[in-house]
Amino acid sequence: KIPELKEEIDLIKILGSDTLMVTLNTKSLDQSKAREISARLHEVTGLPVISPLYDGIEEVSTLLIELIGDHKA
């Protein structure tokens, strides 16, 4: 059984890290269904939910660049 996403995020926190965002593999979904799932997961997690296939990776890249910059400072 695959654990619920919220359980996985909680486990990551217990292990001492933060979850920055959720990315979805939406290869087998049309854009409408991908948006529906993204919105539902955002409501559950409070995190940005990105479908690189439909949203691109700019938001992912921007967040990672900011994180690396903060880490170096």
JSON list of C-alpha atoms in Angstrom, two decimals:
[
{"chain": "A", "resi": 1, "resn": "LYS", "atom": "CA", "xyz": [0.00, 0.00, 0.00]},
{"chain": "A", "resi": 2, "resn": "ILE", "atom": "CA", "xyz": [1.26, 3.46, -0.87]},
{"chain": "A", "resi": 3, "resn": "PRO", "atom": "CA", "xyz": [1.03, 5.77, 2.17]},
{"chain": "A", "resi": 4, "resn": "GLU", "atom": "CA", "xyz": [-1.09, 8.90, 2.05]},
{"chain": "A", "resi": 5, "resn": "LEU", "atom": "CA", "xyz": [0.81, 12.00, 0.91]},
{"chain": "A", "resi": 6, "resn": "LYS", "atom": "CA", "xyz": [0.16, 13.84, 4.19]},
{"chain": "A", "resi": 7, "resn": "GLU", "atom": "CA", "xyz": [1.65, 10.88, 6.12]},
{"chain": "A", "resi": 8, "resn": "GLU", "atom": "CA", "xyz": [4.78, 11.04, 3.98]},
{"chain": "A", "resi": 9, "resn": "ILE", "atom": "CA", "xyz": [5.11, 14.79, 4.52]},
{"chain": "A", "resi": 10, "resn": "ASP", "atom": "CA", "xyz": [4.71, 14.28, 8.28]},
{"chain": "A", "resi": 11, "resn": "LEU", "atom": "CA", "xyz": [7.41, 11.56, 8.21]},
{"chain": "A", "resi": 12, "resn": "ILE", "atom": "CA", "xyz": [9.79, 13.85, 6.33]},
{"chain": "A", "resi": 13, "resn": "LYS", "atom": "CA", "xyz": [9.26, 16.49, 9.06]},
{"chain": "A", "resi": 14, "resn": "ILE", "atom": "CA", "xyz": [9.90, 13.93, 11.82]},
{"chain": "A", "resi": 15, "resn": "LEU", "atom": "CA", "xyz": [13.16, 13.06, 10.07]},
{"chain": "A", "resi": 16, "resn": "GLY", "atom": "CA", "xyz": [14.20, 16.72, 10.30]},
{"chain": "A", "resi": 17, "resn": "SER", "atom": "CA", "xyz": [13.49, 18.07, 6.83]},
{"chain": "A", "resi": 18, "resn": "ASP", "atom": "CA", "xyz": [10.81, 20.20, 5.24]},
{"chain": "A", "resi": 19, "resn": "THR", "atom": "CA", "xyz": [8.76, 19.41, 2.18]},
{"chain": "A", "resi": 20, "resn": "LEU", "atom": "CA", "xyz": [8.96, 22.38, -0.17]},
{"chain": "A", "resi": 21, "resn": "MET", "atom": "CA", "xyz": [6.39, 21.36, -2.75]},
{"chain": "A", "resi": 22, "resn": "VAL", "atom": "CA", "xyz": [4.70, 18.42, -4.37]},
{"chain": "A", "resi": 23, "resn": "THR", "atom": "CA", "xyz": [5.37, 17.54, -7.99]},
{"chain": "A", "resi": 24, "resn": "LEU", "atom": "CA", "xyz": [2.99, 15.32, -9.93]},
{"chain": "A", "resi": 25, "resn": "ASN", "atom": "CA", "xyz": [3.62, 12.91, -12.73]},
{"chain": "A", "resi": 26, "resn": "THR", "atom": "CA", "xyz": [0.59, 13.75, -14.85]},
{"chain": "A", "resi": 27, "resn": "LYS", "atom": "CA", "xyz": [1.69, 11.95, -18.01]},
{"chain": "A", "resi": 28, "resn": "SER", "atom": "CA", "xyz": [-1.47, 9.83, -18.09]},
{"chain": "A", "resi": 29, "resn": "LEU", "atom": "CA", "xyz": [-3.85, 12.70, -17.18]},
{"chain": "A", "resi": 30, "resn": "ASP", "atom": "CA", "xyz": [-5.43, 15.40, -19.26]},
{"chain": "A", "resi": 31, "resn": "GLN", "atom": "CA", "xyz": [-4.80, 18.96, -18.11]},
{"chain": "A", "resi": 32, "resn": "SER", "atom": "CA", "xyz": [-8.22, 19.35, -16.50]},
{"chain": "A", "resi": 33, "resn": "LYS", "atom": "CA", "xyz": [-7.80, 16.24, -14.34]},
{"chain": "A", "resi": 34, "resn": "ALA", "atom": "CA", "xyz": [-4.24, 17.26, -13.45]},
{"chain": "A", "resi": 35, "resn": "ARG", "atom": "CA", "xyz": [-5.48, 20.67, -12.27]},
{"chain": "A", "resi": 36, "resn": "GLU", "atom": "CA", "xyz": [-8.24, 19.03, -10.22]},
{"chain": "A", "resi": 37, "resn": "ILE", "atom": "CA", "xyz": [-5.78, 16.74, -8.45]},
{"chain": "A", "resi": 38, "resn": "SER", "atom": "CA", "xyz": [-3.30, 19.59, -7.94]},
{"chain": "A", "resi": 39, "resn": "ALA", "atom": "CA", "xyz": [-5.96, 21.74, -6.29]},
{"chain": "A", "resi": 40, "resn": "ARG", "atom": "CA", "xyz": [-7.08, 18.90, -4.01]},
{"chain": "A", "resi": 41, "resn": "LEU", "atom": "CA", "xyz": [-3.52, 18.12, -2.93]},
{"chain": "A", "resi": 42, "resn": "HIS", "atom": "CA", "xyz": [-2.82, 21.81, -2.31]},
{"chain": "A", "resi": 43, "resn": "GLU", "atom": "CA", "xyz": [-5.87, 21.94, -0.02]},
{"chain": "A", "resi": 44, "resn": "VAL", "atom": "CA", "xyz": [-4.68, 18.87, 1.90]},
{"chain": "A", "resi": 45, "resn": "THR", "atom": "CA", "xyz": [-1.01, 19.84, 2.20]},
{"chain": "A", "resi": 46, "resn": "GLY", "atom": "CA", "xyz": [-0.95, 23.63, 2.01]},
{"chain": "A", "resi": 47, "resn": "LEU", "atom": "CA", "xyz": [2.06, 23.24, -0.29]},
{"chain": "A", "resi": 48, "resn": "PRO", "atom": "CA", "xyz": [2.55, 24.31, -3.89]},
{"chain": "A", "resi": 49, "resn": "VAL", "atom": "CA", "xyz": [1.63, 21.42, -6.20]},
{"chain": "A", "resi": 50, "resn": "ILE", "atom": "CA", "xyz": [3.30, 21.44, -9.59]},
{"chain": "A", "resi": 51, "resn": "SER", "atom": "CA", "xyz": [2.73, 19.38, -12.71]},
{"chain": "A", "resi": 52, "resn": "PRO", "atom": "CA", "xyz": [5.96, 19.91, -14.67]},
{"chain": "A", "resi": 53, "resn": "LEU", "atom": "CA", "xyz": [4.25, 18.60, -17.80]},
{"chain": "A", "resi": 54, "resn": "TYR", "atom": "CA", "xyz": [1.59, 21.34, -17.71]},
{"chain": "A", "resi": 55, "resn": "ASP", "atom": "CA", "xyz": [3.17, 23.98, -15.46]},
{"chain": "A", "resi": 56, "resn": "GLY", "atom": "CA", "xyz": [6.78, 23.74, -16.57]},
{"chain": "A", "resi": 57, "resn": "ILE", "atom": "CA", "xyz": [9.62, 23.76, -14.08]},
{"chain": "A", "resi": 58, "resn": "GLU", "atom": "CA", "xyz": [10.13, 27.49, -13.55]},
{"chain": "A", "resi": 59, "resn": "GLU", "atom": "CA", "xyz": [8.49, 27.51, -10.11]},
{"chain": "A", "resi": 60, "resn": "VAL", "atom": "CA", "xyz": [10.49, 24.44, -9.07]},
{"chain": "A", "resi": 61, "resn": "SER", "atom": "CA", "xyz": [13.73, 25.99, -10.33]},
{"chain": "A", "resi": 62, "resn": "THR", "atom": "CA", "xyz": [13.04, 29.33, -8.68]},
{"chain": "A", "resi": 63, "resn": "LEU", "atom": "CA", "xyz": [12.36, 27.75, -5.30]},
{"chain": "A", "resi": 64, "resn": "LEU", "atom": "CA", "xyz": [15.48, 25.59, -5.49]},
{"chain": "A", "resi": 65, "resn": "ILE", "atom": "CA", "xyz": [17.67, 28.53, -6.50]},
{"chain": "A", "resi": 66, "resn": "GLU", "atom": "CA", "xyz": [16.29, 30.56, -3.56]},
{"chain": "A", "resi": 67, "resn": "LEU", "atom": "CA", "xyz": [16.92, 27.64, -1.20]},
{"chain": "A", "resi": 68, "resn": "ILE", "atom": "CA", "xyz": [20.50, 27.22, -2.40]},
{"chain": "A", "resi": 69, "resn": "GLY", "atom": "CA", "xyz": [21.09, 30.97, -2.07]},
{"chain": "A", "resi": 70, "resn": "ASP", "atom": "CA", "xyz": [19.73, 31.00, 1.49]},
{"chain": "A", "resi": 71, "resn": "HIS", "atom": "CA", "xyz": [21.86, 27.98, 2.36]},
{"chain": "A", "resi": 72, "resn": "LYS", "atom": "CA", "xyz": [25.04, 29.65, 1.08]},
{"chain": "A", "resi": 73, "resn": "ALA", "atom": "CA", "xyz": [24.36, 32.87, 2.98]}
]
